Amino acid sequence: MAHYTHWFIRARLKTRQLLLLVALAEEGNIHRASQVLNMTQPAASKLLKDLEDVLEVPLFERLPRGMRPTWYGETMIRHARVALASLNQAHDELAGLKAGRFGQVAVGCVTAPGLTLLPAAVAQVKQQHPSLQVSVEIETSPVLMERLVQGKLDVLVARLFAEHDKAQLRYEALVEEPISAIVRPGHPLLGLSGLTLRDMLATGWIVPPAGSVLRHRFDLMFQEEGLAPPINLIETSALLFITRMLQSSDMVAIVATDVARYYAAHGIVSLLPVTMDCHMDAFGLITRTDRLLSPAAQVMVRALKAVSLDVYGKQLDPS
């Protein structure tokens, strides 16, 4: 018989201890955490004390009003969330298999490849495996990265930034993302030839929120021309709002060129003939190296890689 020496087996770690760690992190109070888990407060206190005794570190500071995780506690809470998410995923996969489904995969994507790459890849997957359950989230890269780390997403098409811990991530770059300026069809600026940024200083702009990479580069673009950045601004990344706002005003919005072309093809917006010397960082395919991809996630990754060749002319490692 195999000789198991995993610390959590020696420590007799209980799933309820993991649930308690997460509940304490969310509630900040052992009374409320025990209520959430439908257990008595003394039982919850004993579960926590047993875990702290085994680990030989304090996981929470006891405060006059509640509890706050220590650095040790923060570490255990993070891993508890991942472990519980993985157990939930195991249950969902088993339920899917029992119901005759091939499995499930959760994909996260930033907006532009959400229009150009993901639909074709998902269509390919569903054609091959109609019963494979696919869920899609279109969000910003920081939000997607957080959900990947939590185990809520299996594969991303997103950006990696300096603050992301890359030790447990596999990243394969796809393409740099150019930016275009869009307006409503029939906008007065569409009739101007040789349009420049200087011609647009008095224009109202719809731009990404302050603090974002693209907003920083938008402001720099004007400064590099010796111009002050525009002050008549609306800040948002919500495409539904942007397209509606453009239809009812003479404002100009900046969006990824792939997004601009998609809406222009449907007659919703027009692209302004002006060079936008700001661009987003390259996005790419991101998976975790510390967790095996499920069979369903492997199917999705292969489809994304196959379609990327058609869409971006980029050959990725097919494995």
Coordinates of C-alpha atoms in Angstrom, one line a residue:
M1 CA 0.0 0.0 0.0
A2 CA 1.3 3.5 -0.8
H3 CA 2.7 5.5 2.1
Y4 CA 1.0 8.9 2.1
T5 CA 2.9 11.7 3.8
H6 CA 1.0 14.7 2.6
W7 CA 0.8 17.2 5.5
F8 CA -3.0 17.6 5.2
I9 CA -3.4 13.8 5.7
R10 CA -1.2 13.9 8.8
A11 CA -3.1 17.0 10.0
R12 CA -6.5 15.3 9.3
L13 CA -7.5 18.5 7.5
K14 CA -11.3 18.7 7.2
T15 CA -13.2 20.3 4.3
R16 CA -15.2 22.1 7.0
Q17 CA -12.0 23.8 8.1
L18 CA -11.5 25.1 4.6
L19 CA -15.1 26.3 4.5
L20 CA -14.7 28.0 7.8
L21 CA -11.5 29.8 6.7
V22 CA -13.4 31.2 3.7
A23 CA -16.5 32.1 5.8
L24 CA -14.3 33.9 8.3
A25 CA -12.6 35.8 5.6
E26 CA -15.9 36.9 4.2
E27 CA -17.8 37.6 7.5
G28 CA -14.9 38.8 9.7
N29 CA -16.7 37.4 12.6
I30 CA -16.8 33.8 14.0
H31 CA -20.4 34.1 15.2
R32 CA -21.7 35.0 11.7
A33 CA -19.3 32.5 10.0
S34 CA -20.6 29.6 12.2
Q35 CA -24.2 30.7 11.3
V36 CA -23.3 30.6 7.6
L37 CA -22.0 27.0 8.0
N38 CA -24.9 26.0 10.2
M39 CA -22.6 25.0 13.1
T40 CA -22.3 26.2 16.7
Q41 CA -19.8 28.9 17.6
P42 CA -17.8 26.6 20.0
A43 CA -17.5 24.0 17.3
A44 CA -16.3 26.6 14.8
S45 CA -13.8 27.9 17.4
K46 CA -12.5 24.4 18.0
L47 CA -12.1 23.7 14.3
L48 CA -10.1 26.8 13.8
K49 CA -7.9 26.2 17.0
D50 CA -7.2 22.6 15.8
L51 CA -6.0 23.9 12.4
E52 CA -3.8 26.6 14.0
D53 CA -2.4 24.0 16.4
V54 CA -1.4 21.7 13.6
L55 CA 0.0 24.5 11.4
E56 CA 1.7 26.0 14.5
V57 CA 0.8 29.6 13.3
P58 CA -2.0 32.0 14.1
L59 CA -4.4 32.3 11.2
F60 CA -6.5 35.2 12.5
E61 CA -6.0 38.1 14.9
R62 CA -8.7 38.2 17.5
L63 CA -9.9 41.8 17.6
P64 CA -12.5 43.4 20.0
R65 CA -15.0 43.4 17.2
G66 CA -14.4 40.4 14.9
M67 CA -11.3 38.7 13.4
R68 CA -8.7 39.7 10.8
P69 CA -6.6 37.2 8.9
T70 CA -2.8 37.2 9.6
W71 CA -0.4 36.7 6.7
Y72 CA -0.5 33.0 7.4
G73 CA -4.3 33.2 7.3
E74 CA -4.3 35.1 4.0
T75 CA -2.2 32.3 2.5
M76 CA -4.4 29.5 3.8
I77 CA -7.6 31.3 2.7
R78 CA -6.3 31.8 -0.8
H79 CA -5.5 28.1 -1.1
A80 CA -8.8 27.1 0.6
R81 CA -10.7 29.0 -2.0
V82 CA -8.8 27.2 -4.8
A83 CA -9.3 23.8 -3.2
L84 CA -13.1 24.3 -2.7
A85 CA -13.5 25.7 -6.3
S86 CA -11.7 22.6 -7.6
L87 CA -14.0 20.2 -5.5
N88 CA -17.0 22.1 -6.9
Q89 CA -15.7 21.7 -10.4
A90 CA -15.1 17.9 -9.8
H91 CA -18.8 17.6 -8.7
D92 CA -20.0 19.5 -11.7
E93 CA -17.9 17.5 -14.1
L94 CA -19.1 14.2 -12.5
A95 CA -22.7 15.4 -12.7
G96 CA -22.2 16.4 -16.3
L97 CA -20.7 13.0 -17.2
K98 CA -23.6 11.2 -15.5
A99 CA -26.0 13.3 -17.5
G100 CA -24.2 12.3 -20.7
R101 CA -22.4 15.6 -21.2
F102 CA -18.7 15.6 -22.3
G103 CA -17.8 18.1 -19.6
Q104 CA -17.6 21.8 -19.2
V105 CA -15.1 24.6 -19.8
A106 CA -15.2 28.2 -18.6
V107 CA -13.4 30.7 -20.9
G108 CA -12.6 34.3 -20.1
C109 CA -11.8 36.8 -22.8
V110 CA -11.2 40.5 -23.3
T111 CA -13.5 42.3 -25.7
A112 CA -11.8 42.3 -29.1
P113 CA -10.9 38.6 -29.3
G114 CA -14.3 38.1 -27.8
L115 CA -15.6 39.3 -31.2
T116 CA -13.0 38.0 -33.6
L117 CA -11.5 34.8 -32.1
L118 CA -13.8 33.3 -29.4
P119 CA -17.1 32.8 -31.4
A120 CA -15.3 30.8 -34.1
A121 CA -13.5 28.7 -31.5
V122 CA -16.6 28.0 -29.5
A123 CA -18.5 27.1 -32.7
Q124 CA -15.7 24.6 -33.6
V125 CA -15.9 23.1 -30.1
K126 CA -19.7 22.7 -30.2
Q127 CA -19.5 21.2 -33.6
Q128 CA -17.1 18.5 -32.4
H129 CA -18.7 18.0 -29.0
P130 CA -22.4 19.3 -28.9
S131 CA -22.8 18.2 -25.3
L132 CA -19.8 20.0 -24.0
Q133 CA -21.0 22.9 -21.8
V134 CA -19.2 26.2 -22.5
S135 CA -19.4 29.3 -20.4
V136 CA -17.9 32.6 -21.5
E137 CA -17.0 35.7 -19.6
I138 CA -16.1 38.9 -21.4
E139 CA -14.2 41.1 -18.9
T140 CA -11.1 43.2 -18.3
S141 CA -7.8 41.3 -17.9
P142 CA -7.4 42.0 -14.1
V143 CA -10.9 40.6 -13.4
L144 CA -10.3 37.6 -15.6
M145 CA -6.9 36.9 -14.0
E146 CA -8.4 37.0 -10.5
R147 CA -11.1 34.4 -11.6
L148 CA -8.4 32.2 -13.2
V149 CA -6.4 32.2 -9.9
Q150 CA -9.6 31.4 -8.0
G151 CA -10.3 28.4 -10.3
K152 CA -13.5 29.9 -11.7
L153 CA -12.1 30.1 -15.2
D154 CA -10.0 27.4 -17.1
V155 CA -8.5 29.4 -20.0
L156 CA -8.2 33.1 -20.8
V157 CA -7.6 35.2 -23.9
A158 CA -6.3 38.3 -22.0
R159 CA -3.3 40.5 -21.2
L160 CA -0.6 39.9 -18.6
F161 CA 0.5 43.0 -16.7
A162 CA 3.6 43.6 -14.5
E163 CA 1.6 43.1 -11.3
H164 CA 0.5 39.5 -12.2
D165 CA 2.5 36.7 -10.7
K166 CA 3.6 34.8 -13.7
A167 CA 5.2 31.8 -11.9
Q168 CA 2.2 29.6 -12.3
L169 CA 1.0 30.9 -15.7
R170 CA 1.6 29.8 -19.3
Y171 CA 1.3 32.7 -21.7
E172 CA 1.4 32.6 -25.5
A173 CA 1.1 36.0 -27.1
L174 CA -1.4 36.4 -30.0
V175 CA -1.4 40.0 -31.3
E176 CA -1.0 43.6 -30.4
E177 CA -4.3 45.4 -30.4
P178 CA -4.5 48.6 -32.6
I179 CA -7.0 51.3 -31.6
S180 CA -9.5 53.3 -33.8
A181 CA -11.6 56.4 -33.3
I182 CA -15.3 55.8 -34.0
V183 CA -18.3 58.2 -34.5
R184 CA -21.9 57.9 -35.6
P185 CA -22.5 57.6 -39.3
G186 CA -22.9 61.0 -40.9
H187 CA -20.7 62.7 -38.3
P188 CA -19.3 66.1 -39.5
L189 CA -15.6 65.0 -39.0
L190 CA -16.1 62.2 -41.6
G191 CA -16.2 64.8 -44.3
L192 CA -12.7 66.3 -43.5
S193 CA -9.7 65.2 -45.4
G194 CA -6.3 65.0 -43.7
L195 CA -7.9 64.8 -40.3
T196 CA -5.4 65.2 -37.3
L197 CA -5.6 65.2 -33.6
R198 CA -5.3 69.0 -33.6
D199 CA -8.6 69.2 -35.5
M200 CA -10.3 67.3 -32.7
L201 CA -9.2 69.3 -29.6
A202 CA -12.7 70.7 -29.1
T203 CA -14.3 67.3 -29.6
G204 CA -16.1 65.4 -26.8
W205 CA -14.4 62.0 -26.3
I206 CA -15.6 58.8 -24.8
V207 CA -12.4 57.2 -23.3
P208 CA -11.5 54.3 -20.9
P209 CA -11.3 55.1 -17.2
A210 CA -8.3 56.9 -15.7
G211 CA -5.7 54.4 -14.5
S212 CA -6.2 52.1 -17.5
V213 CA -3.3 51.4 -19.9
L214 CA -5.2 52.7 -22.9
R215 CA -6.3 55.9 -21.2
H216 CA -2.7 56.6 -20.2
R217 CA -1.6 56.1 -23.8
F218 CA -4.5 58.2 -25.1
D219 CA -3.3 61.2 -23.0
L220 CA 0.4 60.6 -24.1
M221 CA -0.6 60.6 -27.7
F222 CA -1.8 64.2 -27.5
Q223 CA 1.2 65.3 -25.3
E224 CA 3.6 63.9 -27.8
E225 CA 2.0 66.1 -30.5
G226 CA 2.5 69.1 -28.1
L227 CA -1.2 69.3 -27.4
A228 CA -3.1 69.2 -24.1
P229 CA -5.3 66.1 -23.7
P230 CA -9.0 66.8 -24.3
I231 CA -11.0 67.8 -21.2
N232 CA -14.6 67.1 -22.6
L233 CA -14.6 63.4 -21.6
I234 CA -16.9 60.6 -20.7
E235 CA -15.1 57.7 -19.0
T236 CA -16.4 54.2 -19.6
S237 CA -15.5 50.9 -21.2
A238 CA -19.1 49.7 -21.6
L239 CA -19.7 49.1 -25.3
L240 CA -23.5 49.2 -25.2
F241 CA -23.4 52.7 -23.6
I242 CA -20.6 53.9 -26.0
T243 CA -22.5 52.9 -29.1
R244 CA -25.8 54.4 -27.9
M245 CA -24.1 57.6 -26.8
L246 CA -22.4 58.0 -30.2
Q247 CA -25.7 57.5 -32.0
S248 CA -27.2 60.5 -30.1
S249 CA -24.2 62.9 -30.1
D250 CA -21.2 64.2 -32.0
M251 CA -18.7 62.6 -29.6
V252 CA -15.8 60.4 -30.6
A253 CA -14.9 57.1 -28.9
I254 CA -11.7 55.1 -28.9
V255 CA -12.1 51.3 -29.0
A256 CA -10.1 48.3 -30.3
T257 CA -10.0 48.3 -34.1
D258 CA -11.5 44.8 -34.2
V259 CA -14.4 46.1 -32.2
A260 CA -14.7 49.2 -34.3
R261 CA -14.8 47.1 -37.5
Y262 CA -17.5 44.8 -36.1
Y263 CA -19.8 47.7 -35.2
A264 CA -19.0 49.5 -38.5
A265 CA -19.9 46.3 -40.5
H266 CA -23.4 46.5 -38.9
G267 CA -23.8 50.2 -39.7
I268 CA -23.8 51.3 -36.1
V269 CA -20.6 53.4 -36.2
S270 CA -18.1 54.8 -38.7
L271 CA -14.3 54.7 -38.3
L272 CA -12.7 58.2 -38.4
P273 CA -9.8 58.4 -40.9
V274 CA -7.3 59.5 -38.3
T275 CA -4.2 57.6 -37.0
M276 CA -4.4 56.7 -33.4
D277 CA -0.9 56.2 -32.2
C278 CA -1.9 54.4 -29.0
H279 CA -2.5 50.7 -28.8
M280 CA -3.2 48.1 -26.2
D281 CA -0.6 45.6 -25.1
A282 CA -0.6 42.2 -26.8
F283 CA -3.1 39.7 -25.5
G284 CA -2.6 36.0 -25.5
L285 CA -3.7 32.6 -24.4
I286 CA -3.3 32.1 -20.6
T287 CA -3.6 28.9 -18.7
R288 CA -2.3 27.7 -15.3
T289 CA 0.8 25.5 -15.1
D290 CA 0.0 24.3 -11.6
R291 CA -3.3 22.7 -12.5
L292 CA -4.1 20.1 -15.1
L293 CA -6.5 21.2 -17.8
S294 CA -9.7 19.1 -17.9
P295 CA -10.4 17.2 -21.2
A296 CA -13.0 19.9 -22.0
A297 CA -10.5 22.7 -21.4
Q298 CA -8.0 20.9 -23.6
V299 CA -10.5 20.8 -26.4
M300 CA -11.2 24.5 -26.1
V301 CA -7.4 25.4 -26.0
R302 CA -6.9 23.4 -29.2
A303 CA -9.8 25.2 -30.9
L304 CA -8.5 28.6 -29.8
K305 CA -5.0 27.8 -31.2
A306 CA -6.4 26.5 -34.5
V307 CA -8.7 29.6 -35.0
S308 CA -5.9 32.0 -34.1
L309 CA -4.1 31.1 -37.2
D310 CA -7.1 32.1 -39.4
V311 CA -7.8 35.3 -37.4
Y312 CA -4.4 36.6 -36.5
G313 CA -2.1 34.6 -38.8
K314 CA -0.4 33.4 -35.6
Q315 CA 0.7 29.7 -35.3
L316 CA 0.7 28.7 -31.7
D317 CA 2.2 25.5 -30.3
P318 CA -0.6 23.1 -30.9
S319 CA 0.0 21.0 -27.8

